[in-house]
Structures are given as C-alpha cells and as structure tokens.
C-alpha cells in the first residue's frame, strides 16, 4: 500500500531544513534550481500584472520566494500538509513581501480554493502525491477555477513516461544521477520512498488534462529524465 496522507505529512514535518535552501533546491530532484528559476521567470513573463499567488505544497516557500524576486510584494496564499513546513514558509515569505500572507494547512484535494481568486498558481513536487485519475482531474479543475482570466499555473514535478521502455530507461538514468550524487545506498533510499509515497503521471497525461479542464495555452519549460517543468495559461474572457 502507498503511504497515507498522515505518513507523508510526518516525513515532511521532520525534513524542514532540507527544503529551506533557495539556492540548491532539492538535491534528489534533477535540475531543481533551474526549474525554480524557469517557473518564476515564466510566471512573471506570462502574468506580469499578478497581485496574488497560490503556492500548492509550498514546503519552505522556495518557489514563492523566487517568484517574489521577479514580481515583488504579491499577496501570497500558502498550502501545505506539514505545519512545520508551513510555519517556515510563512516566516520566510512574510519577510520578502509587503503583501498579505495566508497559510492554510491541508490537502489540496480538500482545500476549497474558490473561484477567480489567484493570478498565479505554482505547484512544485506535490502533485505526484495524487492517486487516482479522478483526483488529478478534480485538482486541475479546482486550480483552473481558482485562477482569474489570464492567470497561469506552473508545475515542476516527477513524471512518468507513457512508453514502458522509455520509463525503464529514464528510471535507470535517474538511478545513475542519484548514485553519482551520493552513492547506491542513497539511490535505493530515494527509490524506496518514491515507490512508497508517489504516484506520478506522464507529462503528456498532465498536458492533455490541463487542456481538457479548460486552459487555453499549455507549454513545457524543461524536461530532464523523469522531471519536468510545465504550465498553462487561462484565457482572457
């Protein structure tokens, strides 16, 4: 069985420091600093008049902090399962913006996002915890509704390949990356918690779903092995 929401929350409760480094990002994630920069720059370029950002699975707030370097003094809403993560993100983000900072502890599948409240949504290394296709559709639909016309959503996450042979190749390459980063023991540790916690979907599945729930424009910013940065823009009515 996959980890429960409480299992995942407890792991992140104990891992705040590792997720609090704006410069290096998350080392187990390929190209994390590059993806963070691309997401921030692209969000600012596509939604330059943004006033309010929603950070889903905010962790320690790195993505919002990077975005604030490009669009200062946004109102910020932070959502995370982990209260220690949320507290750290609130502390760091509050120092970086004169806007209002709202922190919500909860599961994105259950939090009511409302309609037309946000200009930008960012979701980094969080959606792979969704389980069923229905949950994916529900969350993408909620994000679409929560955005104002012209708003945008930007994702960086672990992705599968839709072709089994490609998936095996990409997973082997990811294992080589982890072994080179530390060693085989570390590789096996990462693989074990991915197997226990995560249910990623192919990039193509997610791009198609973004279009299907209503987004007018969809694009890919970066993909390397089994990690991808991508997003979509809601049409201006």
CSV table of C-alpha atoms in Angstrom, one decimal:
chain,number,residue,atom,x,y,z
A,1,UNK,CA,0.0,0.0,0.0
A,2,UNK,CA,1.1,3.6,-0.7
A,3,UNK,CA,1.8,6.0,2.2
A,4,UNK,CA,-1.2,7.7,3.7
A,5,UNK,CA,-1.6,11.5,3.9
A,6,UNK,CA,-0.5,11.3,7.5
A,7,UNK,CA,2.6,9.2,6.7
A,8,UNK,CA,3.6,11.8,4.1
A,9,UNK,CA,2.9,14.7,6.5
A,10,UNK,CA,5.1,13.2,9.2
A,11,UNK,CA,8.0,12.8,6.8
A,12,UNK,CA,7.9,16.4,5.8
A,13,UNK,CA,7.4,17.6,9.3
A,14,UNK,CA,10.9,16.2,10.0
A,15,UNK,CA,12.6,17.5,6.9
A,16,UNK,CA,12.1,21.3,7.0
A,17,UNK,CA,15.8,22.2,6.9
A,18,UNK,CA,16.5,20.3,3.7
A,19,UNK,CA,13.7,22.1,1.9
A,20,UNK,CA,14.8,25.5,3.1
A,21,UNK,CA,17.7,26.1,0.7
A,22,UNK,CA,16.7,28.6,-2.0
A,23,UNK,CA,20.0,28.2,-3.9
A,24,UNK,CA,20.3,24.5,-4.2
A,25,UNK,CA,16.7,23.4,-4.2
A,26,UNK,CA,16.1,19.7,-3.5
A,27,UNK,CA,19.2,17.7,-4.4
A,28,UNK,CA,17.4,14.5,-5.2
A,29,UNK,CA,15.4,16.3,-7.9
A,30,UNK,CA,17.2,16.8,-11.2
A,31,UNK,CA,17.7,20.4,-12.3
A,32,UNK,CA,15.8,21.8,-9.2
A,33,UNK,CA,17.4,25.2,-9.2
A,34,UNK,CA,17.0,25.6,-13.0
A,35,UNK,CA,13.3,24.6,-12.8
A,36,UNK,CA,12.7,27.0,-9.9
A,37,UNK,CA,14.2,29.9,-11.9
A,38,UNK,CA,12.3,28.9,-15.1
A,39,UNK,CA,9.0,28.7,-13.3
A,40,UNK,CA,9.5,32.1,-11.6
A,41,UNK,CA,10.6,33.8,-14.8
A,42,UNK,CA,7.8,32.3,-16.9
A,43,UNK,CA,5.1,33.1,-14.4
A,44,UNK,CA,6.3,36.7,-14.3
A,45,UNK,CA,6.5,36.9,-18.1
A,46,UNK,CA,3.0,35.4,-18.7
A,47,UNK,CA,1.3,37.1,-15.8
A,48,UNK,CA,3.2,40.3,-15.2
A,49,UNK,CA,0.3,42.2,-13.5
A,50,UNK,CA,-0.2,39.5,-10.9
A,51,UNK,CA,-1.4,40.5,-7.5
A,52,UNK,CA,-1.9,37.2,-5.7
A,53,UNK,CA,0.0,33.8,-5.9
A,54,UNK,CA,-1.1,30.5,-4.6
A,55,UNK,CA,1.7,28.1,-3.7
A,56,UNK,CA,0.4,24.5,-3.5
A,57,UNK,CA,2.5,22.2,-1.4
A,58,UNK,CA,4.7,25.2,-0.6
A,59,UNK,CA,7.2,23.4,1.5
A,60,UNK,CA,9.5,26.0,3.0
A,61,UNK,CA,8.4,28.6,0.4
A,62,UNK,CA,11.3,28.5,-2.1
A,63,UNK,CA,9.2,28.9,-5.2
A,64,UNK,CA,7.3,31.9,-3.9
A,65,UNK,CA,10.5,33.5,-2.7
A,66,UNK,CA,12.0,33.1,-6.2
A,67,UNK,CA,8.8,34.5,-7.8
A,68,UNK,CA,8.9,37.5,-5.5
A,69,UNK,CA,12.3,38.3,-7.0
A,70,UNK,CA,10.5,38.9,-10.3
A,71,UNK,CA,7.1,40.3,-9.1
A,72,UNK,CA,7.6,42.0,-5.7
A,73,UNK,CA,5.0,42.4,-2.9
A,74,UNK,CA,2.5,39.9,-4.0
A,75,UNK,CA,-0.3,38.7,-1.8
A,76,UNK,CA,0.5,35.0,-1.1
A,77,UNK,CA,-1.5,32.0,-0.1
A,78,UNK,CA,0.5,29.0,1.1
A,79,UNK,CA,-0.9,25.5,1.3
A,80,UNK,CA,0.9,22.5,2.8
A,81,UNK,CA,0.2,19.3,4.7
A,82,UNK,CA,3.0,20.0,7.2
A,83,UNK,CA,2.6,22.6,9.9
A,84,UNK,CA,6.4,23.0,10.4
A,85,UNK,CA,6.9,23.5,6.7
A,86,UNK,CA,4.0,26.0,6.6
A,87,UNK,CA,5.4,27.9,9.6
A,88,UNK,CA,8.9,28.1,8.0
A,89,UNK,CA,7.4,29.3,4.6
A,90,UNK,CA,5.2,31.9,6.3
A,91,UNK,CA,8.2,33.3,8.2
A,92,UNK,CA,10.4,33.5,5.1
A,93,UNK,CA,7.8,34.8,2.7
A,94,UNK,CA,6.5,37.4,5.2
A,95,UNK,CA,10.0,39.0,5.3
A,96,UNK,CA,10.0,39.1,1.5
A,97,UNK,CA,6.7,40.8,0.6
A,98,UNK,CA,4.6,43.7,1.9
A,99,UNK,CA,1.5,41.8,0.7
A,100,UNK,CA,-0.8,39.7,2.8
A,101,UNK,CA,0.5,36.2,3.6
A,102,UNK,CA,-2.2,33.5,4.3
A,103,UNK,CA,-1.2,30.0,5.4
A,104,UNK,CA,-3.5,27.0,5.1
A,105,UNK,CA,-2.6,23.6,6.5
A,106,UNK,CA,-4.4,21.0,4.4
A,107,UNK,CA,-4.6,18.6,1.5
A,108,UNK,CA,-5.0,20.2,-1.9
A,109,UNK,CA,-7.7,17.6,-2.6
A,110,UNK,CA,-9.8,19.0,0.2
A,111,UNK,CA,-9.0,22.7,0.5
A,112,UNK,CA,-11.6,25.0,-1.1
A,113,UNK,CA,-9.7,27.3,-3.5
A,114,UNK,CA,-12.7,29.4,-4.5
A,115,UNK,CA,-13.2,31.0,-7.9
A,116,UNK,CA,-11.2,33.7,-9.6
A,117,UNK,CA,-9.0,34.5,-6.6
A,118,UNK,CA,-5.5,34.0,-7.9
A,119,UNK,CA,-3.3,35.3,-10.7
A,120,UNK,CA,-0.6,32.6,-10.5
A,121,UNK,CA,-0.5,29.1,-9.1
A,122,UNK,CA,2.7,27.3,-8.5
A,123,UNK,CA,2.9,23.6,-7.6
A,124,UNK,CA,6.4,22.1,-7.1
A,125,UNK,CA,7.0,18.4,-6.2
A,126,UNK,CA,3.5,17.9,-4.8
A,127,UNK,CA,1.1,16.7,-7.5
A,128,UNK,CA,2.8,13.3,-7.7
A,129,UNK,CA,1.1,12.5,-4.4
A,130,UNK,CA,-2.3,12.5,-6.1
A,131,UNK,CA,-3.6,8.9,-6.6
A,132,UNK,CA,-6.4,8.4,-9.0
A,133,UNK,CA,-7.1,9.9,-12.4
A,134,UNK,CA,-10.2,11.4,-10.8
A,135,UNK,CA,-8.2,13.2,-8.1
A,136,UNK,CA,-5.9,14.6,-10.8
A,137,UNK,CA,-8.9,15.9,-12.8
A,138,UNK,CA,-10.5,17.4,-9.7
A,139,UNK,CA,-7.3,19.2,-8.6
A,140,UNK,CA,-6.6,20.6,-12.1
A,141,UNK,CA,-10.2,21.7,-12.4
A,142,UNK,CA,-10.1,23.4,-9.0
A,143,UNK,CA,-6.9,25.2,-10.0
A,144,UNK,CA,-8.4,26.4,-13.3
A,145,UNK,CA,-11.5,27.8,-11.5
A,146,UNK,CA,-9.4,29.5,-8.8
A,147,UNK,CA,-7.4,31.4,-11.4
A,148,UNK,CA,-8.5,34.8,-12.7
A,149,UNK,CA,-8.8,35.2,-16.5
A,150,UNK,CA,-5.3,35.5,-17.9
A,151,UNK,CA,-3.9,33.7,-14.9
A,152,UNK,CA,-1.4,30.9,-15.1
A,153,UNK,CA,-0.3,27.7,-13.4
A,154,UNK,CA,3.2,26.4,-13.3
A,155,UNK,CA,4.3,22.9,-12.2
A,156,UNK,CA,7.6,21.2,-11.5
A,157,UNK,CA,7.4,17.6,-10.7
A,158,UNK,CA,8.4,13.9,-11.0
A,159,UNK,CA,6.8,12.5,-14.1
A,160,UNK,CA,6.5,9.0,-15.6
A,161,UNK,CA,7.0,8.1,-19.3
A,162,UNK,CA,4.0,6.8,-21.1
A,163,UNK,CA,6.1,4.2,-23.0
A,164,UNK,CA,7.3,1.4,-20.7
A,165,UNK,CA,10.7,1.0,-22.4
A,166,UNK,CA,11.3,4.7,-22.1
A,167,UNK,CA,10.2,4.6,-18.4
A,168,UNK,CA,12.8,1.9,-17.7
A,169,UNK,CA,15.5,3.9,-19.4
A,170,UNK,CA,14.7,7.2,-17.6
A,171,UNK,CA,14.5,5.4,-14.3
A,172,UNK,CA,17.9,3.8,-14.8
A,173,UNK,CA,19.3,7.2,-15.7
A,174,UNK,CA,17.8,8.7,-12.6
A,175,UNK,CA,19.4,6.0,-10.6
A,176,UNK,CA,22.7,6.9,-12.1
A,177,UNK,CA,22.2,10.5,-11.2
A,178,UNK,CA,21.4,9.6,-7.5
A,179,UNK,CA,24.4,7.2,-7.3
A,180,UNK,CA,26.7,9.9,-8.6
A,181,UNK,CA,25.2,12.5,-6.3
A,182,UNK,CA,26.0,10.3,-3.2
A,183,UNK,CA,26.1,6.5,-3.6
A,184,UNK,CA,24.0,3.4,-4.3
A,185,UNK,CA,22.6,3.4,-0.7
A,186,UNK,CA,21.2,6.8,-1.3
A,187,UNK,CA,19.8,5.8,-4.6
A,188,UNK,CA,18.0,2.9,-3.1
A,189,UNK,CA,16.7,5.1,-0.3
A,190,UNK,CA,15.2,7.6,-2.7
A,191,UNK,CA,13.8,4.8,-4.9
A,192,UNK,CA,12.2,3.2,-1.8
A,193,UNK,CA,10.3,6.3,-0.7
A,194,UNK,CA,9.2,7.1,-4.3
A,195,UNK,CA,7.8,3.6,-4.5
A,196,UNK,CA,6.1,4.0,-1.1
A,197,UNK,CA,4.7,7.6,-1.5
A,198,UNK,CA,4.4,8.7,-5.1
A,199,UNK,CA,2.0,8.0,-8.0
A,200,UNK,CA,3.3,10.3,-10.8
A,201,UNK,CA,1.6,10.6,-14.2
A,202,UNK,CA,3.2,11.1,-17.6
A,203,UNK,CA,3.8,14.6,-18.7
A,204,UNK,CA,1.6,14.0,-21.8
A,205,UNK,CA,-1.3,13.0,-19.5
A,206,UNK,CA,-1.0,16.2,-17.5
A,207,UNK,CA,-0.7,18.4,-20.5
A,208,UNK,CA,-3.8,16.8,-22.1
A,209,UNK,CA,-5.6,17.2,-18.8
A,210,UNK,CA,-4.8,20.9,-18.5
A,211,UNK,CA,-6.3,21.5,-21.9
A,212,UNK,CA,-9.3,19.3,-21.1
A,213,UNK,CA,-10.2,21.2,-17.9
A,214,UNK,CA,-10.2,24.5,-19.9
A,215,UNK,CA,-6.7,26.0,-20.2
A,216,UNK,CA,-6.3,27.8,-23.5
A,217,UNK,CA,-2.5,27.6,-23.8
A,218,UNK,CA,-0.2,24.8,-22.5
A,219,UNK,CA,3.6,24.6,-22.7
A,220,UNK,CA,6.7,22.8,-21.5
A,221,UNK,CA,9.6,24.7,-20.0
A,222,UNK,CA,12.0,21.9,-19.3
A,223,UNK,CA,12.3,18.1,-19.1
A,224,UNK,CA,15.3,16.1,-18.0
A,225,UNK,CA,15.0,12.4,-17.4
A,226,UNK,CA,11.9,12.0,-15.1
A,227,UNK,CA,11.4,15.6,-14.0
A,228,UNK,CA,9.5,18.3,-15.9
A,229,UNK,CA,8.6,21.9,-15.6
A,230,UNK,CA,5.4,22.9,-17.5
A,231,UNK,CA,2.3,25.0,-17.2
A,232,UNK,CA,-0.7,26.7,-18.7
A,233,UNK,CA,-2.5,30.0,-19.1
A,234,UNK,CA,-6.2,30.6,-18.7
A,235,UNK,CA,-7.8,32.6,-21.5
A,236,UNK,CA,-8.7,36.2,-21.0
A,237,UNK,CA,-12.5,36.5,-21.3
